[in-house]
Amino acid sequence: MKKALEGVRVVDMTHVQAGPVCTQLLAWMGADVIKIEQPGRGDVTRTQLRDLPDVDSLYFTMLNGNKRSVTLNMKSDEGKEVFSELLRCSDIVVENFGPGVMDRMGYTWERIHEINPRIIFASLKGFGPGALQNAKAYENIAQATGGAMSTTGFEDGPPVVTGAQIGDSGNAVHLFGAICAALYQRTHTGRGQRVQISMRAGILNLCRVKLRDQQRLEHGTLAEYPNEEFGDFVPRAGNASGGGQPGWAVRCKPTTEKGANAWLYVVIQPPVWEPLMRKIGRDDLADDPEYSTPEGRLPHLTEIFDVIEEWTLTRTKWEAFGELNAINVPCGPVLSTKDLIEDEGLRAEGMIVDVDHPERGKYSTVGCPFTLSDSPVEVKRSPLLGEHTQEILRDLLDRPDGELERLTAAGAV
Ligand code: CAO
C-alpha cells in the first residue's frame, strides 16, 4: 500500500528534539527523509544521555526512526555542492539551528528558492521578532517565555515546567501540520514556500485558554480557579481543570510503599453530580439544594474534592477509576512512566513499539500518535551515523564509484 507522503523527499537538517520529531512524523507518513549530519559527530543527541557505552542513545533512536543518515560537512565547498544537489531533487528542507546558522552556511531562503523554486523551506526557531529574536532556545526556555511556566504549579510555589515536551515535540507537530499544508498548496501553485515557527508561538498556541482567562480577569475573578486572591495576571491553579467543568487530582490508596502516583483525576460533569455523591455515600450533598447547580458548587470546590478524596483513599486508583467510570464520571488514573511502558493497550494501539537496532539490540519507542486508514505506519529503527552516505551519493546523486572515498579524504563527508 502506498503511504500518504510516498514520493516526497525531505532534506533533514534538524537536530536535538523539536526538528527531528517533525521529520520523523514525515518519515512515518512515507516521505524519504535524509538526515544531514556533521561528519564524525552527528546529531548531538547521539551521544547525550547514553544508557549504553558507544551506542546511539535512546534520545537519538526514539526521535530519528525511519530516516536515512548522510554525513556532510556544511563548512566545506564540496559538502555544500552535495547539499545543493540534494536540494535540487527534494521537496522539503527542514532545519532547527540557532538564529542565523543557515544564512552563515550560505543558504538563505532566497538562495534555496533559487536553487529549487518548488522546495518548501521550514525552520523552527526559539522566537519570532522582538526582544528575544536572536536567542537560542531549549524546551524549558520556550515554556518559560510562552506562558506555560507562569501558569503551571501551585499558587504558593515557584513556576514549574511540564514533563510533556510541549516546546519541542509539541512544536514538531505544529511544524508537521504547516509543512503538509505548504505541500498541498504546492499542488496548485507549483511553488515552494517558506514555513516558519517559533517555539514560543507554539507554546502560546497551547496556552490559548490562559490568554482567554487573562482577558476574563478584566471582568472579575475566575470563580472556577481554586485561588482566593487574584492580581492582574492569571495565577497558577494547581490541578484545576482550566475548562468549564471543575476537576482536581485526588489521592488514592497506595499500592507500593512509596505510594507514588496513587492519584485519580476526577471531573465533576453536571449530570454526574448526583450519582457521584450517592456512590461515595454522600446522599446529603446530592440532595442539598445549595450544591445542586454548577454555580452553587463553585465556592465549595475544595471541600467537595476533599469529600471525594476521603472515598478514593479507600481504593486504589484503578479500583476508584473502575467504580466511577461505571457510573459515567469522567476520571483517569495518574499513570507513571512504568505504568505506560507496560500498558498492553498502548502496545495494541501502536503507541509503544519495540524496534531492533544493530548496535543496541531491542528498544522500545513511542509510535505515531495518529492513524490514517490508507497510510499505515511501520516504525523502523534510526540510522547509524552516515549509514546511507554511499547509497545517496551513488543512487540518488549519480556520483561515480570512489566518490565516498574522495569526499571523505577531502573532509566533506
Ligand atoms: N557541517 C558543518 N557544520 C555544521 C553542520 C554540518 N553538517 N551542522 C551544523 N553545523 C554547525 C553550524 O554551522 C553551526 O555553526 P556556526 O555557529 O559556526 O554557524 C553549529 O553547527 C550549530 O549551531 P546551533 O546554534 O544550531 O547549535 P548549538 O548547539 O549552539 O545550539 C540550539 C543548539 C538547540 C540551542 C539551537 O540550535 C537553537 O536555538 N535552535 C532553535 C531552537 C530549537 O530547535 N530548540 C530545540 C532544542 S531541543 O530541546
JSON list of N, CA and C and ligand atoms in Angstrom, two decimals, residues 13 15-19 36-39 41 44 59 71-76 95-102 104-105 124-127 135-140 165 167-168 199, ligand 1:
[
{"chain": "A", "resi": 13, "resn": "MET", "atom": "N", "xyz": [17.75, 18.79, 8.07]},
{"chain": "A", "resi": 13, "resn": "MET", "atom": "CA", "xyz": [18.89, 19.46, 8.71]},
{"chain": "A", "resi": 13, "resn": "MET", "atom": "C", "xyz": [18.61, 19.66, 10.20]},
{"chain": "A", "resi": 15, "resn": "HIS", "atom": "N", "xyz": [18.21, 18.85, 14.37]},
{"chain": "A", "resi": 15, "resn": "HIS", "atom": "CA", "xyz": [18.98, 18.21, 15.45]},
{"chain": "A", "resi": 15, "resn": "HIS", "atom": "C", "xyz": [18.24, 18.37, 16.77]},
{"chain": "A", "resi": 16, "resn": "VAL", "atom": "N", "xyz": [18.74, 17.75, 17.79]},
{"chain": "A", "resi": 16, "resn": "VAL", "atom": "CA", "xyz": [18.16, 17.76, 19.14]},
{"chain": "A", "resi": 16, "resn": "VAL", "atom": "C", "xyz": [16.74, 17.18, 19.09]},
{"chain": "A", "resi": 17, "resn": "GLN", "atom": "N", "xyz": [15.71, 17.86, 19.56]},
{"chain": "A", "resi": 17, "resn": "GLN", "atom": "CA", "xyz": [14.40, 17.21, 19.66]},
{"chain": "A", "resi": 17, "resn": "GLN", "atom": "C", "xyz": [13.32, 17.76, 18.72]},
{"chain": "A", "resi": 18, "resn": "ALA", "atom": "N", "xyz": [13.16, 19.10, 18.73]},
{"chain": "A", "resi": 18, "resn": "ALA", "atom": "CA", "xyz": [11.98, 19.66, 18.04]},
{"chain": "A", "resi": 18, "resn": "ALA", "atom": "C", "xyz": [11.96, 19.31, 16.55]},
{"chain": "A", "resi": 19, "resn": "GLY", "atom": "N", "xyz": [13.07, 19.54, 15.86]},
{"chain": "A", "resi": 19, "resn": "GLY", "atom": "CA", "xyz": [13.13, 19.27, 14.42]},
{"chain": "A", "resi": 19, "resn": "GLY", "atom": "C", "xyz": [13.02, 17.78, 14.12]},
{"chain": "A", "resi": 36, "resn": "ILE", "atom": "N", "xyz": [20.91, 15.03, 7.40]},
{"chain": "A", "resi": 36, "resn": "ILE", "atom": "CA", "xyz": [22.28, 15.51, 7.15]},
{"chain": "A", "resi": 36, "resn": "ILE", "atom": "C", "xyz": [22.96, 15.73, 8.50]},
{"chain": "A", "resi": 37, "resn": "GLU", "atom": "N", "xyz": [24.11, 15.10, 8.69]},
{"chain": "A", "resi": 37, "resn": "GLU", "atom": "CA", "xyz": [24.79, 15.23, 9.98]},
{"chain": "A", "resi": 37, "resn": "GLU", "atom": "C", "xyz": [26.27, 15.59, 9.80]},
{"chain": "A", "resi": 38, "resn": "GLN", "atom": "N", "xyz": [26.75, 16.27, 10.82]},
{"chain": "A", "resi": 38, "resn": "GLN", "atom": "CA", "xyz": [28.15, 16.68, 10.80]},
{"chain": "A", "resi": 38, "resn": "GLN", "atom": "C", "xyz": [29.05, 15.43, 10.85]},
{"chain": "A", "resi": 39, "resn": "PRO", "atom": "N", "xyz": [30.04, 15.33, 9.93]},
{"chain": "A", "resi": 39, "resn": "PRO", "atom": "CA", "xyz": [30.90, 14.14, 9.94]},
{"chain": "A", "resi": 39, "resn": "PRO", "atom": "C", "xyz": [31.59, 13.93, 11.29]},
{"chain": "A", "resi": 41, "resn": "ARG", "atom": "N", "xyz": [30.59, 13.40, 14.14]},
{"chain": "A", "resi": 41, "resn": "ARG", "atom": "CA", "xyz": [29.88, 13.78, 15.35]},
{"chain": "A", "resi": 41, "resn": "ARG", "atom": "C", "xyz": [28.39, 13.47, 15.27]},
{"chain": "A", "resi": 44, "resn": "VAL", "atom": "N", "xyz": [23.90, 15.91, 18.00]},
{"chain": "A", "resi": 44, "resn": "VAL", "atom": "CA", "xyz": [24.49, 15.88, 19.34]},
{"chain": "A", "resi": 44, "resn": "VAL", "atom": "C", "xyz": [23.80, 14.86, 20.25]},
{"chain": "A", "resi": 59, "resn": "TYR", "atom": "N", "xyz": [17.78, 8.79, 23.33]},
{"chain": "A", "resi": 59, "resn": "TYR", "atom": "CA", "xyz": [17.38, 10.16, 22.97]},
{"chain": "A", "resi": 59, "resn": "TYR", "atom": "C", "xyz": [17.38, 10.29, 21.44]},
{"chain": "A", "resi": 71, "resn": "THR", "atom": "N", "xyz": [26.40, 11.93, 6.14]},
{"chain": "A", "resi": 71, "resn": "THR", "atom": "CA", "xyz": [27.28, 12.93, 6.75]},
{"chain": "A", "resi": 71, "resn": "THR", "atom": "C", "xyz": [27.70, 13.92, 5.67]},
{"chain": "A", "resi": 72, "resn": "LEU", "atom": "N", "xyz": [27.74, 15.19, 6.07]},
{"chain": "A", "resi": 72, "resn": "LEU", "atom": "CA", "xyz": [28.08, 16.25, 5.12]},
{"chain": "A", "resi": 72, "resn": "LEU", "atom": "C", "xyz": [28.67, 17.41, 5.91]},
{"chain": "A", "resi": 73, "resn": "ASN", "atom": "N", "xyz": [29.86, 17.82, 5.52]},
{"chain": "A", "resi": 73, "resn": "ASN", "atom": "CA", "xyz": [30.46, 18.98, 6.19]},
{"chain": "A", "resi": 73, "resn": "ASN", "atom": "C", "xyz": [29.98, 20.24, 5.49]},
{"chain": "A", "resi": 74, "resn": "MET", "atom": "N", "xyz": [29.07, 20.93, 6.15]},
{"chain": "A", "resi": 74, "resn": "MET", "atom": "CA", "xyz": [28.45, 22.11, 5.55]},
{"chain": "A", "resi": 74, "resn": "MET", "atom": "C", "xyz": [29.38, 23.32, 5.58]},
{"chain": "A", "resi": 75, "resn": "LYS", "atom": "N", "xyz": [30.56, 23.13, 6.14]},
{"chain": "A", "resi": 75, "resn": "LYS", "atom": "CA", "xyz": [31.53, 24.23, 6.10]},
{"chain": "A", "resi": 75, "resn": "LYS", "atom": "C", "xyz": [32.59, 23.98, 5.03]},
{"chain": "A", "resi": 76, "resn": "SER", "atom": "N", "xyz": [32.40, 22.95, 4.19]},
{"chain": "A", "resi": 76, "resn": "SER", "atom": "CA", "xyz": [33.34, 22.72, 3.09]},
{"chain": "A", "resi": 76, "resn": "SER", "atom": "C", "xyz": [32.62, 22.93, 1.76]},
{"chain": "A", "resi": 95, "resn": "GLU", "atom": "N", "xyz": [14.94, 22.66, 9.09]},
{"chain": "A", "resi": 95, "resn": "GLU", "atom": "CA", "xyz": [16.08, 22.90, 10.00]},
{"chain": "A", "resi": 95, "resn": "GLU", "atom": "C", "xyz": [15.62, 23.54, 11.29]},
{"chain": "A", "resi": 96, "resn": "ASN", "atom": "N", "xyz": [16.37, 23.29, 12.35]},
{"chain": "A", "resi": 96, "resn": "ASN", "atom": "CA", "xyz": [16.10, 23.99, 13.62]},
{"chain": "A", "resi": 96, "resn": "ASN", "atom": "C", "xyz": [17.42, 24.39, 14.30]},
{"chain": "A", "resi": 97, "resn": "PHE", "atom": "N", "xyz": [18.28, 24.99, 13.48]},
{"chain": "A", "resi": 97, "resn": "PHE", "atom": "CA", "xyz": [19.53, 25.51, 14.04]},
{"chain": "A", "resi": 97, "resn": "PHE", "atom": "C", "xyz": [19.25, 26.81, 14.79]},
{"chain": "A", "resi": 98, "resn": "GLY", "atom": "N", "xyz": [20.29, 27.29, 15.49]},
{"chain": "A", "resi": 98, "resn": "GLY", "atom": "CA", "xyz": [20.18, 28.59, 16.15]},
{"chain": "A", "resi": 98, "resn": "GLY", "atom": "C", "xyz": [20.03, 29.71, 15.13]},
{"chain": "A", "resi": 99, "resn": "PRO", "atom": "N", "xyz": [19.68, 30.93, 15.60]},
{"chain": "A", "resi": 99, "resn": "PRO", "atom": "CA", "xyz": [19.45, 32.03, 14.68]},
{"chain": "A", "resi": 99, "resn": "PRO", "atom": "C", "xyz": [20.66, 32.28, 13.76]},
{"chain": "A", "resi": 100, "resn": "GLY", "atom": "N", "xyz": [20.40, 32.42, 12.48]},
{"chain": "A", "resi": 100, "resn": "GLY", "atom": "CA", "xyz": [21.45, 32.81, 11.52]},
{"chain": "A", "resi": 100, "resn": "GLY", "atom": "C", "xyz": [22.33, 31.69, 11.01]},
{"chain": "A", "resi": 101, "resn": "VAL", "atom": "N", "xyz": [22.18, 30.46, 11.52]},
{"chain": "A", "resi": 101, "resn": "VAL", "atom": "CA", "xyz": [23.11, 29.38, 11.13]},
{"chain": "A", "resi": 101, "resn": "VAL", "atom": "C", "xyz": [22.98, 29.05, 9.63]},
{"chain": "A", "resi": 102, "resn": "MET", "atom": "N", "xyz": [21.76, 28.90, 9.14]},
{"chain": "A", "resi": 102, "resn": "MET", "atom": "CA", "xyz": [21.59, 28.55, 7.73]},
{"chain": "A", "resi": 102, "resn": "MET", "atom": "C", "xyz": [22.14, 29.67, 6.83]},
{"chain": "A", "resi": 104, "resn": "ARG", "atom": "N", "xyz": [24.59, 31.67, 7.61]},
{"chain": "A", "resi": 104, "resn": "ARG", "atom": "CA", "xyz": [26.06, 31.60, 7.65]},
{"chain": "A", "resi": 104, "resn": "ARG", "atom": "C", "xyz": [26.58, 30.44, 6.79]},
{"chain": "A", "resi": 105, "resn": "MET", "atom": "N", "xyz": [25.78, 29.40, 6.64]},
{"chain": "A", "resi": 105, "resn": "MET", "atom": "CA", "xyz": [26.19, 28.29, 5.76]},
{"chain": "A", "resi": 105, "resn": "MET", "atom": "C", "xyz": [26.07, 28.71, 4.29]},
{"chain": "A", "resi": 124, "resn": "LEU", "atom": "N", "xyz": [12.39, 26.04, 12.37]},
{"chain": "A", "resi": 124, "resn": "LEU", "atom": "CA", "xyz": [11.89, 26.21, 13.73]},
{"chain": "A", "resi": 124, "resn": "LEU", "atom": "C", "xyz": [12.96, 26.95, 14.52]},
{"chain": "A", "resi": 125, "resn": "LYS", "atom": "N", "xyz": [12.57, 28.05, 15.14]},
{"chain": "A", "resi": 125, "resn": "LYS", "atom": "CA", "xyz": [13.50, 28.82, 15.98]},
{"chain": "A", "resi": 125, "resn": "LYS", "atom": "C", "xyz": [12.87, 28.98, 17.36]},
{"chain": "A", "resi": 126, "resn": "GLY", "atom": "N", "xyz": [13.65, 29.55, 18.29]},
{"chain": "A", "resi": 126, "resn": "GLY", "atom": "CA", "xyz": [13.09, 29.80, 19.60]},
{"chain": "A", "resi": 126, "resn": "GLY", "atom": "C", "xyz": [12.02, 30.89, 19.55]},
{"chain": "A", "resi": 127, "resn": "PHE", "atom": "N", "xyz": [12.32, 31.95, 18.78]},
{"chain": "A", "resi": 127, "resn": "PHE", "atom": "CA", "xyz": [11.49, 33.15, 18.86]},
{"chain": "A", "resi": 127, "resn": "PHE", "atom": "C", "xyz": [11.28, 33.81, 17.51]},
{"chain": "A", "resi": 135, "resn": "ALA", "atom": "N", "xyz": [17.89, 34.88, 20.31]},
{"chain": "A", "resi": 135, "resn": "ALA", "atom": "CA", "xyz": [18.29, 33.97, 21.39]},
{"chain": "A", "resi": 135, "resn": "ALA", "atom": "C", "xyz": [18.11, 32.51, 20.97]},
{"chain": "A", "resi": 136, "resn": "LYS", "atom": "N", "xyz": [19.01, 31.68, 21.46]},
{"chain": "A", "resi": 136, "resn": "LYS", "atom": "CA", "xyz": [18.82, 30.24, 21.30]},
{"chain": "A", "resi": 136, "resn": "LYS", "atom": "C", "xyz": [17.71, 29.80, 22.26]},
{"chain": "A", "resi": 137, "resn": "ALA", "atom": "N", "xyz": [17.15, 28.64, 22.02]},
{"chain": "A", "resi": 137, "resn": "ALA", "atom": "CA", "xyz": [16.07, 28.19, 22.92]},
{"chain": "A", "resi": 137, "resn": "ALA", "atom": "C", "xyz": [16.09, 26.70, 23.11]},
{"chain": "A", "resi": 138, "resn": "TYR", "atom": "N", "xyz": [15.87, 26.29, 24.33]},
{"chain": "A", "resi": 138, "resn": "TYR", "atom": "CA", "xyz": [15.60, 24.89, 24.64]},
{"chain": "A", "resi": 138, "resn": "TYR", "atom": "C", "xyz": [14.19, 24.81, 25.23]},
{"chain": "A", "resi": 139, "resn": "GLU", "atom": "N", "xyz": [13.72, 23.58, 25.33]},
{"chain": "A", "resi": 139, "resn": "GLU", "atom": "CA", "xyz": [12.35, 23.32, 25.80]},
{"chain": "A", "resi": 139, "resn": "GLU", "atom": "C", "xyz": [11.88, 24.25, 26.92]},
{"chain": "A", "resi": 140, "resn": "ASN", "atom": "N", "xyz": [12.63, 24.24, 28.01]},
{"chain": "A", "resi": 140, "resn": "ASN", "atom": "CA", "xyz": [12.12, 24.95, 29.19]},
{"chain": "A", "resi": 140, "resn": "ASN", "atom": "C", "xyz": [12.17, 26.46, 29.04]},
{"chain": "A", "resi": 165, "resn": "GLN", "atom": "N", "xyz": [6.90, 17.51, 26.58]},
{"chain": "A", "resi": 165, "resn": "GLN", "atom": "CA", "xyz": [7.83, 18.42, 25.88]},
{"chain": "A", "resi": 165, "resn": "GLN", "atom": "C", "xyz": [7.04, 19.24, 24.85]},
{"chain": "A", "resi": 167, "resn": "GLY", "atom": "N", "xyz": [7.30, 22.34, 24.04]},
{"chain": "A", "resi": 167, "resn": "GLY", "atom": "CA", "xyz": [8.09, 23.25, 23.20]},
{"chain": "A", "resi": 167, "resn": "GLY", "atom": "C", "xyz": [8.76, 22.51, 22.06]},
{"chain": "A", "resi": 168, "resn": "ASP", "atom": "N", "xyz": [9.26, 21.33, 22.33]},
{"chain": "A", "resi": 168, "resn": "ASP", "atom": "CA", "xyz": [9.98, 20.56, 21.31]},
{"chain": "A", "resi": 168, "resn": "ASP", "atom": "C", "xyz": [9.04, 19.66, 20.54]},
{"chain": "A", "resi": 199, "resn": "MET", "atom": "N", "xyz": [9.23, 28.52, 18.76]},
{"chain": "A", "resi": 199, "resn": "MET", "atom": "CA", "xyz": [8.80, 27.64, 19.85]},
{"chain": "A", "resi": 199, "resn": "MET", "atom": "C", "xyz": [7.85, 28.40, 20.77]},
{"chain": "B", "resi": 1, "resn": "CAO", "atom": "N1", "xyz": [28.53, 20.62, 8.94]},
{"chain": "B", "resi": 1, "resn": "CAO", "atom": "C1", "xyz": [29.22, 21.63, 9.48]},
{"chain": "B", "resi": 1, "resn": "CAO", "atom": "N2", "xyz": [28.75, 22.42, 10.45]},
{"chain": "B", "resi": 1, "resn": "CAO", "atom": "C2", "xyz": [27.54, 22.14, 10.92]},
{"chain": "B", "resi": 1, "resn": "CAO", "atom": "C3", "xyz": [26.75, 21.09, 10.41]},
{"chain": "B", "resi": 1, "resn": "CAO", "atom": "C4", "xyz": [27.31, 20.31, 9.39]},
{"chain": "B", "resi": 1, "resn": "CAO", "atom": "N3", "xyz": [26.64, 19.29, 8.86]},
{"chain": "B", "resi": 1, "resn": "CAO", "atom": "N4", "xyz": [25.57, 21.08, 11.08]},
{"chain": "B", "resi": 1, "resn": "CAO", "atom": "C5", "xyz": [25.62, 22.08, 11.96]},
{"chain": "B", "resi": 1, "resn": "CAO", "atom": "N5", "xyz": [26.81, 22.72, 11.88]},
{"chain": "B", "resi": 1, "resn": "CAO", "atom": "C6", "xyz": [27.27, 23.87, 12.63]},
{"chain": "B", "resi": 1, "resn": "CAO", "atom": "C7", "xyz": [26.51, 25.08, 12.18]},
{"chain": "B", "resi": 1, "resn": "CAO", "atom": "O1", "xyz": [27.07, 25.63, 11.02]},
{"chain": "B", "resi": 1, "resn": "CAO", "atom": "C8", "xyz": [26.64, 25.97, 13.41]},
{"chain": "B", "resi": 1, "resn": "CAO", "atom": "O2", "xyz": [27.92, 26.55, 13.42]},
{"chain": "B", "resi": 1, "resn": "CAO", "atom": "P1", "xyz": [28.15, 28.18, 13.45]},
{"chain": "B", "resi": 1, "resn": "CAO", "atom": "O3", "xyz": [27.54, 28.66, 14.73]},
{"chain": "B", "resi": 1, "resn": "CAO", "atom": "O4", "xyz": [29.64, 28.28, 13.39]},
{"chain": "B", "resi": 1, "resn": "CAO", "atom": "O5", "xyz": [27.44, 28.76, 12.30]},
{"chain": "B", "resi": 1, "resn": "CAO", "atom": "C9", "xyz": [26.56, 24.95, 14.52]},
{"chain": "B", "resi": 1, "resn": "CAO", "atom": "O6", "xyz": [26.93, 23.71, 13.99]},
{"chain": "B", "resi": 1, "resn": "CAO", "atom": "C10", "xyz": [25.14, 24.77, 15.01]},
{"chain": "B", "resi": 1, "resn": "CAO", "atom": "O7", "xyz": [24.78, 25.89, 15.70]},
{"chain": "B", "resi": 1, "resn": "CAO", "atom": "P2", "xyz": [23.48, 25.92, 16.62]},
{"chain": "B", "resi": 1, "resn": "CAO", "atom": "O8", "xyz": [23.39, 27.31, 17.14]},
{"chain": "B", "resi": 1, "resn": "CAO", "atom": "O9", "xyz": [22.27, 25.45, 15.93]},
{"chain": "B", "resi": 1, "resn": "CAO", "atom": "O10", "xyz": [23.82, 24.82, 17.71]},
{"chain": "B", "resi": 1, "resn": "CAO", "atom": "P3", "xyz": [24.02, 24.94, 19.29]},
{"chain": "B", "resi": 1, "resn": "CAO", "atom": "O11", "xyz": [24.37, 23.57, 19.73]},
{"chain": "B", "resi": 1, "resn": "CAO", "atom": "O12", "xyz": [24.96, 26.03, 19.65]},
{"chain": "B", "resi": 1, "resn": "CAO", "atom": "O13", "xyz": [22.57, 25.35, 19.81]},
{"chain": "B", "resi": 1, "resn": "CAO", "atom": "C11", "xyz": [20.18, 25.05, 19.99]},
{"chain": "B", "resi": 1, "resn": "CAO", "atom": "C12", "xyz": [21.55, 24.37, 19.93]},
{"chain": "B", "resi": 1, "resn": "CAO", "atom": "C13", "xyz": [19.13, 23.96, 20.02]},
{"chain": "B", "resi": 1, "resn": "CAO", "atom": "C14", "xyz": [20.08, 25.93, 21.24]},
{"chain": "B", "resi": 1, "resn": "CAO", "atom": "C15", "xyz": [20.00, 25.93, 18.72]},
{"chain": "B", "resi": 1, "resn": "CAO", "atom": "O14", "xyz": [20.19, 25.13, 17.58]},
{"chain": "B", "resi": 1, "resn": "CAO", "atom": "C16", "xyz": [18.64, 26.58, 18.64]},
{"chain": "B", "resi": 1, "resn": "CAO", "atom": "O15", "xyz": [18.34, 27.56, 19.32]},
{"chain": "B", "resi": 1, "resn": "CAO", "atom": "N6", "xyz": [17.76, 26.05, 17.74]},
{"chain": "B", "resi": 1, "resn": "CAO", "atom": "C17", "xyz": [16.46, 26.60, 17.50]},
{"chain": "B", "resi": 1, "resn": "CAO", "atom": "C18", "xyz": [15.53, 26.25, 18.61]},
{"chain": "B", "resi": 1, "resn": "CAO", "atom": "C19", "xyz": [15.43, 24.76, 18.82]},
{"chain": "B", "resi": 1, "resn": "CAO", "atom": "O16", "xyz": [15.25, 23.97, 17.91]},
{"chain": "B", "resi": 1, "resn": "CAO", "atom": "N7", "xyz": [15.50, 24.35, 20.05]},
{"chain": "B", "resi": 1, "resn": "CAO", "atom": "C20", "xyz": [15.14, 22.97, 20.33]},
{"chain": "B", "resi": 1, "resn": "CAO", "atom": "C21", "xyz": [16.16, 22.34, 21.08]},
{"chain": "B", "resi": 1, "resn": "CAO", "atom": "S1", "xyz": [15.57, 20.75, 21.56]},
{"chain": "B", "resi": 1, "resn": "CAO", "atom": "O17", "xyz": [15.44, 20.93, 23.19]}
]
